[in-house]
mmCIF file with all atom_site columns, N, CA and C in Angstrom:
data_model
loop_
_atom_site.group_PDB
_atom_site.id
_atom_site.type_symbol
_atom_site.label_atom_id
_atom_site.label_alt_id
_atom_site.label_comp_id
_atom_site.label_asym_id
_atom_site.label_entity_id
_atom_site.label_seq_id
_atom_site.pdbx_PDB_ins_code
_atom_site.Cartn_x
_atom_site.Cartn_y
_atom_site.Cartn_z
_atom_site.occupancy
_atom_site.B_iso_or_equiv
_atom_site.pdbx_formal_charge
_atom_site.auth_seq_id
_atom_site.auth_comp_id
_atom_site.auth_asym_id
_atom_site.auth_atom_id
_atom_site.pdbx_PDB_model_num
ATOM 1   N N  . ASN J 1 1  ? -18.088 -4.602  -13.175 1.00 74.00 ? 1  ASN J N  1
ATOM 2   C CA . ASN J 1 1  ? -19.509 -4.383  -13.259 1.00 74.00 ? 1  ASN J CA 1
ATOM 3   C C  . ASN J 1 1  ? -19.765 -2.905  -13.498 1.00 74.00 ? 1  ASN J C  1
ATOM 4   N N  . ARG J 1 2  ? -20.220 -2.593  -14.670 1.00 83.00 ? 2  ARG J N  1
ATOM 5   C CA . ARG J 1 2  ? -20.439 -1.187  -15.038 1.00 83.00 ? 2  ARG J CA 1
ATOM 6   C C  . ARG J 1 2  ? -21.498 -0.509  -14.174 1.00 83.00 ? 2  ARG J C  1
ATOM 7   N N  . ARG J 1 3  ? -22.567 -1.214  -13.856 1.00 87.00 ? 3  ARG J N  1
ATOM 8   C CA . ARG J 1 3  ? -23.625 -0.609  -13.038 1.00 87.00 ? 3  ARG J CA 1
ATOM 9   C C  . ARG J 1 3  ? -23.097 -0.259  -11.655 1.00 87.00 ? 3  ARG J C  1
ATOM 10  N N  . LEU J 1 4  ? -22.317 -1.145  -11.074 1.00 85.00 ? 4  LEU J N  1
ATOM 11  C CA . LEU J 1 4  ? -21.731 -0.873  -9.760  1.00 85.00 ? 4  LEU J CA 1
ATOM 12  C C  . LEU J 1 4  ? -20.811 0.343   -9.830  1.00 85.00 ? 4  LEU J C  1
ATOM 13  N N  . GLN J 1 5  ? -20.012 0.438   -10.873 1.00 88.00 ? 5  GLN J N  1
ATOM 14  C CA . GLN J 1 5  ? -19.129 1.594   -11.018 1.00 88.00 ? 5  GLN J CA 1
ATOM 15  C C  . GLN J 1 5  ? -19.922 2.884   -11.184 1.00 88.00 ? 5  GLN J C  1
ATOM 16  N N  . GLU J 1 6  ? -21.049 2.816   -11.888 1.00 92.00 ? 6  GLU J N  1
ATOM 17  C CA . GLU J 1 6  ? -21.896 3.998   -12.026 1.00 92.00 ? 6  GLU J CA 1
ATOM 18  C C  . GLU J 1 6  ? -22.434 4.435   -10.665 1.00 92.00 ? 6  GLU J C  1
ATOM 19  N N  . MET J 1 7  ? -22.890 3.468   -9.876  1.00 91.00 ? 7  MET J N  1
ATOM 20  C CA . MET J 1 7  ? -23.407 3.770   -8.544  1.00 91.00 ? 7  MET J CA 1
ATOM 21  C C  . MET J 1 7  ? -22.312 4.364   -7.659  1.00 91.00 ? 7  MET J C  1
ATOM 22  N N  . LEU J 1 8  ? -21.134 3.760   -7.704  1.00 91.00 ? 8  LEU J N  1
ATOM 23  C CA . LEU J 1 8  ? -20.018 4.250   -6.898  1.00 91.00 ? 8  LEU J CA 1
ATOM 24  C C  . LEU J 1 8  ? -19.614 5.659   -7.322  1.00 91.00 ? 8  LEU J C  1
ATOM 25  N N  . GLN J 1 9  ? -19.621 5.910   -8.621  1.00 94.00 ? 9  GLN J N  1
ATOM 26  C CA . GLN J 1 9  ? -19.264 7.236   -9.127  1.00 94.00 ? 9  GLN J CA 1
ATOM 27  C C  . GLN J 1 9  ? -20.247 8.284   -8.604  1.00 94.00 ? 9  GLN J C  1
ATOM 28  N N  . THR J 1 10 ? -21.529 7.949   -8.619  1.00 95.00 ? 10 THR J N  1
ATOM 29  C CA . THR J 1 10 ? -22.556 8.856   -8.105  1.00 95.00 ? 10 THR J CA 1
ATOM 30  C C  . THR J 1 10 ? -22.338 9.127   -6.627  1.00 95.00 ? 10 THR J C  1
ATOM 31  N N  . MET J 1 11 ? -22.065 8.078   -5.857  1.00 93.00 ? 11 MET J N  1
ATOM 32  C CA . MET J 1 11 ? -21.839 8.235   -4.415  1.00 93.00 ? 11 MET J CA 1
ATOM 33  C C  . MET J 1 11 ? -20.586 9.064   -4.140  1.00 93.00 ? 11 MET J C  1
ATOM 34  N N  . CYS J 1 12 ? -19.544 8.834   -4.922  1.00 94.00 ? 12 CYS J N  1
ATOM 35  C CA . CYS J 1 12 ? -18.297 9.585   -4.730  1.00 94.00 ? 12 CYS J CA 1
ATOM 36  C C  . CYS J 1 12 ? -18.499 11.065  -5.040  1.00 94.00 ? 12 CYS J C  1
ATOM 37  N N  . ARG J 1 13 ? -19.161 11.347  -6.137  1.00 95.00 ? 13 ARG J N  1
ATOM 38  C CA . ARG J 1 13 ? -19.411 12.755  -6.494  1.00 95.00 ? 13 ARG J CA 1
ATOM 39  C C  . ARG J 1 13 ? -20.195 13.458  -5.388  1.00 95.00 ? 13 ARG J C  1
ATOM 40  N N  . ALA J 1 14 ? -21.185 12.780  -4.842  1.00 95.00 ? 14 ALA J N  1
ATOM 41  C CA . ALA J 1 14 ? -22.023 13.363  -3.791  1.00 95.00 ? 14 ALA J CA 1
ATOM 42  C C  . ALA J 1 14 ? -21.226 13.654  -2.522  1.00 95.00 ? 14 ALA J C  1
ATOM 43  N N  . ARG J 1 15 ? -20.115 12.955  -2.357  1.00 94.00 ? 15 ARG J N  1
ATOM 44  C CA . ARG J 1 15 ? -19.313 13.097  -1.145  1.00 94.00 ? 15 ARG J CA 1
ATOM 45  C C  . ARG J 1 15 ? -17.988 13.813  -1.386  1.00 94.00 ? 15 ARG J C  1
ATOM 46  N N  . GLY J 1 16 ? -17.796 14.297  -2.599  1.00 94.00 ? 16 GLY J N  1
ATOM 47  C CA . GLY J 1 16 ? -16.561 14.997  -2.923  1.00 94.00 ? 16 GLY J CA 1
ATOM 48  C C  . GLY J 1 16 ? -15.355 14.089  -2.998  1.00 94.00 ? 16 GLY J C  1
ATOM 49  N N  . ALA J 1 17 ? -15.585 12.833  -3.353  1.00 94.00 ? 17 ALA J N  1
ATOM 50  C CA . ALA J 1 17 ? -14.488 11.863  -3.445  1.00 94.00 ? 17 ALA J CA 1
ATOM 51  C C  . ALA J 1 17 ? -14.243 11.497  -4.907  1.00 94.00 ? 17 ALA J C  1
ATOM 52  N N  . GLU J 1 18 ? -13.141 10.846  -5.158  1.00 94.00 ? 18 GLU J N  1
ATOM 53  C CA . GLU J 1 18 ? -12.788 10.417  -6.510  1.00 94.00 ? 18 GLU J CA 1
ATOM 54  C C  . GLU J 1 18 ? -12.815 8.901   -6.585  1.00 94.00 ? 18 GLU J C  1
ATOM 55  N N  . LEU J 1 19 ? -13.496 8.361   -7.568  1.00 93.00 ? 19 LEU J N  1
ATOM 56  C CA . LEU J 1 19 ? -13.531 6.922   -7.792  1.00 93.00 ? 19 LEU J CA 1
ATOM 57  C C  . LEU J 1 19 ? -12.328 6.517   -8.635  1.00 93.00 ? 19 LEU J C  1
ATOM 58  N N  . CYS J 1 20 ? -11.600 5.534   -8.184  1.00 91.00 ? 20 CYS J N  1
ATOM 59  C CA . CYS J 1 20 ? -10.434 5.036   -8.924  1.00 91.00 ? 20 CYS J CA 1
ATOM 60  C C  . CYS J 1 20 ? -10.605 3.529   -9.137  1.00 91.00 ? 20 CYS J C  1
ATOM 61  N N  . PRO J 1 21 ? -11.448 3.132   -10.094 1.00 87.00 ? 21 PRO J N  1
ATOM 62  C CA . PRO J 1 21 ? -11.674 1.698   -10.308 1.00 87.00 ? 21 PRO J CA 1
ATOM 63  C C  . PRO J 1 21 ? -10.410 1.024   -10.830 1.00 87.00 ? 21 PRO J C  1
ATOM 64  N N  . VAL J 1 22 ? -10.237 -0.220  -10.436 1.00 83.00 ? 22 VAL J N  1
ATOM 65  C CA . VAL J 1 22 ? -9.062  -0.971  -10.880 1.00 83.00 ? 22 VAL J CA 1
ATOM 66  C C  . VAL J 1 22 ? -9.342  -1.619  -12.226 1.00 83.00 ? 22 VAL J C  1
ATOM 67  N N  . ASP J 1 23 ? -8.280  -1.990  -12.886 1.00 81.00 ? 23 ASP J N  1
ATOM 68  C CA . ASP J 1 23 ? -8.371  -2.674  -14.164 1.00 81.00 ? 23 ASP J CA 1
ATOM 69  C C  . ASP J 1 23 ? -9.168  -3.973  -13.988 1.00 81.00 ? 23 ASP J C  1
ATOM 70  N N  . GLU J 1 24 ? -9.979  -4.293  -14.983 1.00 78.00 ? 24 GLU J N  1
ATOM 71  C CA . GLU J 1 24 ? -10.833 -5.474  -14.942 1.00 78.00 ? 24 GLU J CA 1
ATOM 72  C C  . GLU J 1 24 ? -10.058 -6.760  -14.645 1.00 78.00 ? 24 GLU J C  1
ATOM 73  N N  . ARG J 1 25 ? -8.789  -6.811  -14.989 1.00 77.00 ? 25 ARG J N  1
ATOM 74  C CA . ARG J 1 25 ? -7.973  -8.008  -14.736 1.00 77.00 ? 25 ARG J CA 1
ATOM 75  C C  . ARG J 1 25 ? -7.891  -8.337  -13.258 1.00 77.00 ? 25 ARG J C  1
ATOM 76  N N  . TYR J 1 26 ? -8.058  -7.337  -12.418 1.00 73.00 ? 26 TYR J N  1
ATOM 77  C CA . TYR J 1 26 ? -7.892  -7.528  -10.984 1.00 73.00 ? 26 TYR J CA 1
ATOM 78  C C  . TYR J 1 26 ? -9.221  -7.661  -10.249 1.00 73.00 ? 26 TYR J C  1
ATOM 79  N N  . CYS J 1 27 ? -10.319 -7.680  -10.973 1.00 71.00 ? 27 CYS J N  1
ATOM 80  C CA . CYS J 1 27 ? -11.655 -7.753  -10.362 1.00 71.00 ? 27 CYS J CA 1
ATOM 81  C C  . CYS J 1 27 ? -12.238 -9.152  -10.507 1.00 71.00 ? 27 CYS J C  1
ATOM 82  N N  . ILE J 1 28 ? -11.553 -10.139 -9.984  1.00 69.00 ? 28 ILE J N  1
ATOM 83  C CA . ILE J 1 28 ? -12.029 -11.505 -10.185 1.00 69.00 ? 28 ILE J CA 1
ATOM 84  C C  . ILE J 1 28 ? -12.486 -12.179 -8.905  1.00 69.00 ? 28 ILE J C  1
ATOM 85  N N  . ASP J 1 29 ? -12.166 -11.649 -7.728  1.00 66.00 ? 29 ASP J N  1
ATOM 86  C CA . ASP J 1 29 ? -12.546 -12.322 -6.494  1.00 66.00 ? 29 ASP J CA 1
ATOM 87  C C  . ASP J 1 29 ? -12.743 -11.305 -5.382  1.00 66.00 ? 29 ASP J C  1
ATOM 88  N N  . ASN J 1 30 ? -13.890 -11.334 -4.762  1.00 75.00 ? 30 ASN J N  1
ATOM 89  C CA . ASN J 1 30 ? -14.168 -10.422 -3.661  1.00 75.00 ? 30 ASN J CA 1
ATOM 90  C C  . ASN J 1 30 ? -13.674 -10.952 -2.315  1.00 75.00 ? 30 ASN J C  1
ATOM 91  N N  . GLY J 1 31 ? -13.139 -12.149 -2.290  1.00 78.00 ? 31 GLY J N  1
ATOM 92  C CA . GLY J 1 31 ? -12.705 -12.760 -1.038  1.00 78.00 ? 31 GLY J CA 1
ATOM 93  C C  . GLY J 1 31 ? -11.751 -11.894 -0.244  1.00 78.00 ? 31 GLY J C  1
ATOM 94  N N  . ALA J 1 32 ? -10.780 -11.295 -0.901  1.00 79.00 ? 32 ALA J N  1
ATOM 95  C CA . ALA J 1 32 ? -9.812  -10.443 -0.205  1.00 79.00 ? 32 ALA J CA 1
ATOM 96  C C  . ALA J 1 32 ? -10.485 -9.198  0.363   1.00 79.00 ? 32 ALA J C  1
ATOM 97  N N  . MET J 1 33 ? -11.427 -8.626  -0.384  1.00 79.00 ? 33 MET J N  1
ATOM 98  C CA . MET J 1 33 ? -12.123 -7.429  0.108   1.00 79.00 ? 33 MET J CA 1
ATOM 99  C C  . MET J 1 33 ? -13.021 -7.762  1.294   1.00 79.00 ? 33 MET J C  1
ATOM 100 N N  . ILE J 1 34 ? -13.684 -8.910  1.243   1.00 80.00 ? 34 ILE J N  1
ATOM 101 C CA . ILE J 1 34 ? -14.533 -9.334  2.349   1.00 80.00 ? 34 ILE J CA 1
ATOM 102 C C  . ILE J 1 34 ? -13.685 -9.605  3.588   1.00 80.00 ? 34 ILE J C  1
ATOM 103 N N  . ALA J 1 35 ? -12.555 -10.257 3.397   1.00 85.00 ? 35 ALA J N  1
ATOM 104 C CA . ALA J 1 35 ? -11.658 -10.537 4.517   1.00 85.00 ? 35 ALA J CA 1
ATOM 105 C C  . ALA J 1 35 ? -11.125 -9.244  5.134   1.00 85.00 ? 35 ALA J C  1
ATOM 106 N N  . GLN J 1 36 ? -10.776 -8.270  4.330   1.00 85.00 ? 36 GLN J N  1
ATOM 107 C CA . GLN J 1 36 ? -10.269 -6.995  4.842   1.00 85.00 ? 36 GLN J CA 1
ATOM 108 C C  . GLN J 1 36 ? -11.350 -6.270  5.640   1.00 85.00 ? 36 GLN J C  1
ATOM 109 N N  . ALA J 1 37 ? -12.573 -6.246  5.120   1.00 83.00 ? 37 ALA J N  1
ATOM 110 C CA . ALA J 1 37 ? -13.671 -5.604  5.852   1.00 83.00 ? 37 ALA J CA 1
ATOM 111 C C  . ALA J 1 37 ? -13.897 -6.307  7.188   1.00 83.00 ? 37 ALA J C  1
ATOM 112 N N  . GLY J 1 38 ? -13.852 -7.632  7.188   1.00 86.00 ? 38 GLY J N  1
ATOM 113 C CA . GLY J 1 38 ? -13.997 -8.390  8.434   1.00 86.00 ? 38 GLY J CA 1
ATOM 114 C C  . GLY J 1 38 ? -12.890 -8.081  9.412   1.00 86.00 ? 38 GLY J C  1
ATOM 115 N N  . TRP J 1 39 ? -11.675 -7.985  8.920   1.00 90.00 ? 39 TRP J N  1
ATOM 116 C CA . TRP J 1 39 ? -10.543 -7.658  9.781   1.00 90.00 ? 39 TRP J CA 1
ATOM 117 C C  . TRP J 1 39 ? -10.713 -6.274  10.407  1.00 90.00 ? 39 TRP J C  1
ATOM 118 N N  . GLU J 1 40 ? -11.131 -5.308  9.601   1.00 89.00 ? 40 GLU J N  1
ATOM 119 C CA . GLU J 1 40 ? -11.313 -3.953  10.121  1.00 89.00 ? 40 GLU J CA 1
ATOM 120 C C  . GLU J 1 40 ? -12.388 -3.930  11.210  1.00 89.00 ? 40 GLU J C  1
ATOM 121 N N  . MET J 1 41 ? -13.445 -4.677  11.014  1.00 89.00 ? 41 MET J N  1
ATOM 122 C CA . MET J 1 41 ? -14.504 -4.738  12.022  1.00 89.00 ? 41 MET J CA 1
ATOM 123 C C  . MET J 1 41 ? -13.987 -5.397  13.306  1.00 89.00 ? 41 MET J C  1
ATOM 124 N N  . LEU J 1 42 ? -13.291 -6.509  13.169  1.00 92.00 ? 42 LEU J N  1
ATOM 125 C CA . LEU J 1 42 ? -12.746 -7.211  14.332  1.00 92.00 ? 42 LEU J CA 1
ATOM 126 C C  . LEU J 1 42 ? -11.738 -6.351  15.077  1.00 92.00 ? 42 LEU J C  1
ATOM 127 N N  . ARG J 1 43 ? -10.939 -5.614  14.319  1.00 92.00 ? 43 ARG J N  1
ATOM 128 C CA . ARG J 1 43 ? -9.894  -4.774  14.903  1.00 92.00 ? 43 ARG J CA 1
ATOM 129 C C  . ARG J 1 43 ? -10.462 -3.750  15.882  1.00 92.00 ? 43 ARG J C  1
ATOM 130 N N  . VAL J 1 44 ? -11.648 -3.252  15.614  1.00 91.00 ? 44 VAL J N  1
ATOM 131 C CA . VAL J 1 44 ? -12.258 -2.260  16.500  1.00 91.00 ? 44 VAL J CA 1
ATOM 132 C C  . VAL J 1 44 ? -13.276 -2.888  17.445  1.00 91.00 ? 44 VAL J C  1
ATOM 133 N N  . GLY J 1 45 ? -13.312 -4.215  17.486  1.00 92.00 ? 45 GLY J N  1
ATOM 134 C CA . GLY J 1 45 ? -14.185 -4.899  18.438  1.00 92.00 ? 45 GLY J CA 1
ATOM 135 C C  . GLY J 1 45 ? -15.613 -5.099  17.977  1.00 92.00 ? 45 GLY J C  1
ATOM 136 N N  . GLN J 1 46 ? -15.884 -4.898  16.711  1.00 90.00 ? 46 GLN J N  1
ATOM 137 C CA . GLN J 1 46 ? -17.235 -5.104  16.199  1.00 90.00 ? 46 GLN J CA 1
ATOM 138 C C  . GLN J 1 46 ? -17.382 -6.551  15.752  1.00 90.00 ? 46 GLN J C  1
ATOM 139 N N  . VAL J 1 47 ? -18.165 -7.300  16.497  1.00 91.00 ? 47 VAL J N  1
ATOM 140 C CA . VAL J 1 47 ? -18.345 -8.722  16.215  1.00 91.00 ? 47 VAL J CA 1
ATOM 141 C C  . VAL J 1 47 ? -19.838 -9.002  16.042  1.00 91.00 ? 47 VAL J C  1
ATOM 142 N N  . THR J 1 48 ? -20.188 -9.765  15.046  1.00 89.00 ? 48 THR J N  1
ATOM 143 C CA . THR J 1 48 ? -21.570 -10.159 14.796  1.00 89.00 ? 48 THR J CA 1
ATOM 144 C C  . THR J 1 48 ? -21.716 -11.628 15.157  1.00 89.00 ? 48 THR J C  1
ATOM 145 N N  . GLU J 1 49 ? -22.652 -11.915 16.026  1.00 92.00 ? 49 GLU J N  1
ATOM 146 C CA . GLU J 1 49 ? -22.916 -13.309 16.378  1.00 92.00 ? 49 GLU J CA 1
ATOM 147 C C  . GLU J 1 49 ? -23.366 -14.069 15.137  1.00 92.00 ? 49 GLU J C  1
ATOM 148 N N  . LEU J 1 50 ? -22.956 -15.320 15.032  1.00 91.00 ? 50 LEU J N  1
ATOM 149 C CA . LEU J 1 50 ? -23.300 -16.120 13.860  1.00 91.00 ? 50 LEU J CA 1
ATOM 150 C C  . LEU J 1 50 ? -24.808 -16.159 13.648  1.00 91.00 ? 50 LEU J C  1
ATOM 151 N N  . SER J 1 51 ? -25.577 -16.259 14.729  1.00 93.00 ? 51 SER J N  1
ATOM 152 C CA . SER J 1 51 ? -27.037 -16.317 14.602  1.00 93.00 ? 51 SER J CA 1
ATOM 153 C C  . SER J 1 51 ? -27.627 -15.013 14.059  1.00 93.00 ? 51 SER J C  1
ATOM 154 N N  . GLN J 1 52 ? -26.874 -13.912 14.152  1.00 91.00 ? 52 GLN J N  1
ATOM 155 C CA . GLN J 1 52 ? -27.332 -12.612 13.661  1.00 91.00 ? 52 GLN J CA 1
ATOM 156 C C  . GLN J 1 52 ? -26.781 -12.276 12.278  1.00 91.00 ? 52 GLN J C  1
ATOM 157 N N  . SER J 1 53 ? -25.935 -13.136 11.744  1.00 87.00 ? 53 SER J N  1
ATOM 158 C CA . SER J 1 53 ? -25.318 -12.860 10.448  1.00 87.00 ? 53 SER J CA 1
ATOM 159 C C  . SER J 1 53 ? -26.134 -13.513 9.333   1.00 87.00 ? 53 SER J C  1
ATOM 160 N N  . GLY J 1 54 ? -25.870 -13.083 8.127   1.00 83.00 ? 54 GLY J N  1
ATOM 161 C CA . GLY J 1 54 ? -26.580 -13.656 6.990   1.00 83.00 ? 54 GLY J CA 1
ATOM 162 C C  . GLY J 1 54 ? -25.927 -13.260 5.687   1.00 83.00 ? 54 GLY J C  1
ATOM 163 N N  . ILE J 1 55 ? -26.483 -13.725 4.609   1.00 80.00 ? 55 ILE J N  1
ATOM 164 C CA . ILE J 1 55 ? -25.949 -13.450 3.279   1.00 80.00 ? 55 ILE J CA 1
ATOM 165 C C  . ILE J 1 55 ? -27.041 -12.791 2.450   1.00 80.00 ? 55 ILE J C  1
ATOM 166 N N  . THR J 1 56 ? -26.694 -11.690 1.827   1.00 77.00 ? 56 THR J N  1
ATOM 167 C CA . THR J 1 56 ? -27.610 -11.007 0.926   1.00 77.00 ? 56 THR J CA 1
ATOM 168 C C  . THR J 1 56 ? -26.857 -10.744 -0.370  1.00 77.00 ? 56 THR J C  1
ATOM 169 N N  . GLN J 1 57 ? -27.163 -11.513 -1.387  1.00 74.00 ? 57 GLN J N  1
ATOM 170 C CA . GLN J 1 57 ? -26.440 -11.387 -2.652  1.00 74.00 ? 57 GLN J CA 1
ATOM 171 C C  . GLN J 1 57 ? -26.620 -10.032 -3.302  1.00 74.00 ? 57 GLN J C  1
ATOM 172 N N  . ARG J 1 58 ? -27.743 -9.434  -3.155  1.00 77.00 ? 58 ARG J N  1
ATOM 173 C CA . ARG J 1 58 ? -28.028 -8.180  -3.840  1.00 77.00 ? 58 ARG J CA 1
ATOM 174 C C  . ARG J 1 58 ? -27.941 -6.983  -2.905  1.00 77.00 ? 58 ARG J C  1
ATOM 175 N N  . TYR J 1 59 ? -27.059 -7.060  -1.929  1.00 72.00 ? 59 TYR J N  1
ATOM 176 C CA . TYR J 1 59 ? -26.867 -5.963  -0.978  1.00 72.00 ? 59 TYR J CA 1
ATOM 177 C C  . TYR J 1 59 ? -26.315 -4.755  -1.710  1.00 72.00 ? 59 TYR J C  1
ATOM 178 N N  . ARG J 1 60 ? -26.938 -3.620  -1.534  1.00 75.00 ? 60 ARG J N  1
ATOM 179 C CA . ARG J 1 60 ? -26.504 -2.406  -2.230  1.00 75.00 ? 60 ARG J CA 1
ATOM 180 C C  . ARG J 1 60 ? -25.334 -1.764  -1.487  1.00 75.00 ? 60 ARG J C  1
ATOM 181 N N  . THR J 1 61 ? -24.314 -1.395  -2.238  1.00 72.00 ? 61 THR J N  1
ATOM 182 C CA . THR J 1 61 ? -23.129 -0.774  -1.667  1.00 72.00 ? 61 THR J CA 1
ATOM 183 C C  . THR J 1 61 ? -23.474 0.485   -0.882  1.00 72.00 ? 61 THR J C  1
ATOM 184 N N  . ASP J 1 62 ? -24.427 1.251   -1.366  1.00 76.00 ? 62 ASP J N  1
ATOM 185 C CA . ASP J 1 62 ? -24.769 2.494   -0.683  1.00 76.00 ? 62 ASP J CA 1
ATOM 186 C C  . ASP J 1 62 ? -25.640 2.287   0.556   1.00 76.00 ? 62 ASP J C  1
ATOM 187 N N  . GLU J 1 63 ? -25.977 1.042   0.874   1.00 80.00 ? 63 GLU J N  1
ATOM 188 C CA . GLU J 1 63 ? -26.747 0.739   2.078   1.00 80.00 ? 63 GLU J CA 1
ATOM 189 C C  . GLU J 1 63 ? -25.881 0.159   3.195   1.00 80.00 ? 63 GLU J C  1
ATOM 190 N N  . VAL J 1 64 ? -24.613 -0.013  2.942   1.00 78.00 ? 64 VAL J N  1
ATOM 191 C CA . VAL J 1 64 ? -23.720 -0.594  3.933   1.00 78.00 ? 64 VAL J CA 1
ATOM 192 C C  . VAL J 1 64 ? -23.383 0.449   4.995   1.00 78.00 ? 64 VAL J C  1
ATOM 193 N N  . GLU J 1 65 ? -23.638 0.114   6.257   1.00 81.00 ? 65 GLU J N  1
ATOM 194 C CA . GLU J 1 65 ? -23.288 1.016   7.345   1.00 81.00 ? 65 GLU J CA 1
ATOM 195 C C  . GLU J 1 65 ? -21.858 0.705   7.785   1.00 81.00 ? 65 GLU J C  1
ATOM 196 N N  . VAL J 1 66 ? -20.966 1.642   7.553   1.00 84.00 ? 66 VAL J N  1
ATOM 197 C CA . VAL J 1 66 ? -19.567 1.465   7.951   1.00 84.00 ? 66 VAL J CA 1
ATOM 198 C C  . VAL J 1 66 ? -19.421 2.035   9.350   1.00 84.00 ? 66 VAL J C  1
ATOM 199 N N  . THR J 1 67 ? -19.247 1.146   10.314  1.00 83.00 ? 67 THR J N  1
ATOM 200 C CA . THR J 1 67 ? -19.194 1.568   11.714  1.00 83.00 ? 67 THR J CA 1
ATOM 201 C C  . THR J 1 67 ? -17.797 1.470   12.307  1.00 83.00 ? 67 THR J C  1
ATOM 202 N N  . TRP J 1 68 ? -16.841 1.005   11.533  1.00 80.00 ? 68 TRP J N  1
ATOM 203 C CA . TRP J 1 68 ? -15.499 0.826   12.071  1.00 80.00 ? 68 TRP J CA 1
ATOM 204 C C  . TRP J 1 68 ? -14.544 1.933   11.674  1.00 80.00 ? 68 TRP J C  1
ATOM 205 N N  . ARG J 1 69 ? -15.061 2.993   11.045  1.00 80.00 ? 69 ARG J N  1
ATOM 206 C CA . ARG J 1 69 ? -14.229 4.143   10.659  1.00 80.00 ? 69 ARG J CA 1
ATOM 207 C C  . ARG J 1 69 ? -14.763 5.410   11.286  1.00 80.00 ? 69 ARG J C  1
ATOM 208 N N  . ASP J 1 70 ? -13.907 6.397   11.388  1.00 72.00 ? 70 ASP J N  1
ATOM 209 C CA . ASP J 1 70 ? -14.350 7.709   11.875  1.00 72.00 ? 70 ASP J CA 1
ATOM 210 C C  . ASP J 1 70 ? -15.069 8.451   10.795  1.00 72.00 ? 70 ASP J C  1
#
C-alpha cells in the first residue's frame, strides 16, 4: 500500500528512524503481524477484556498507542 508507506516514511523521518519496507511478495497477510503484536502485549501483562475490544478497519498507524515497549 503506497499511501501507508508514505505515512510510515513521514513518521519515521519525524522520529529519526529509517523505513525498510519489505518486497510486495511478502505483504499478503497481516495475521502474523497481528499475532506478534498480541504476543508482545500479553508478554508484558497487557490484556484487553473481550467486551472492551473491537475492530476498526481504518485505524491509522500513527494513532496506535504502543504501551508494551520502553
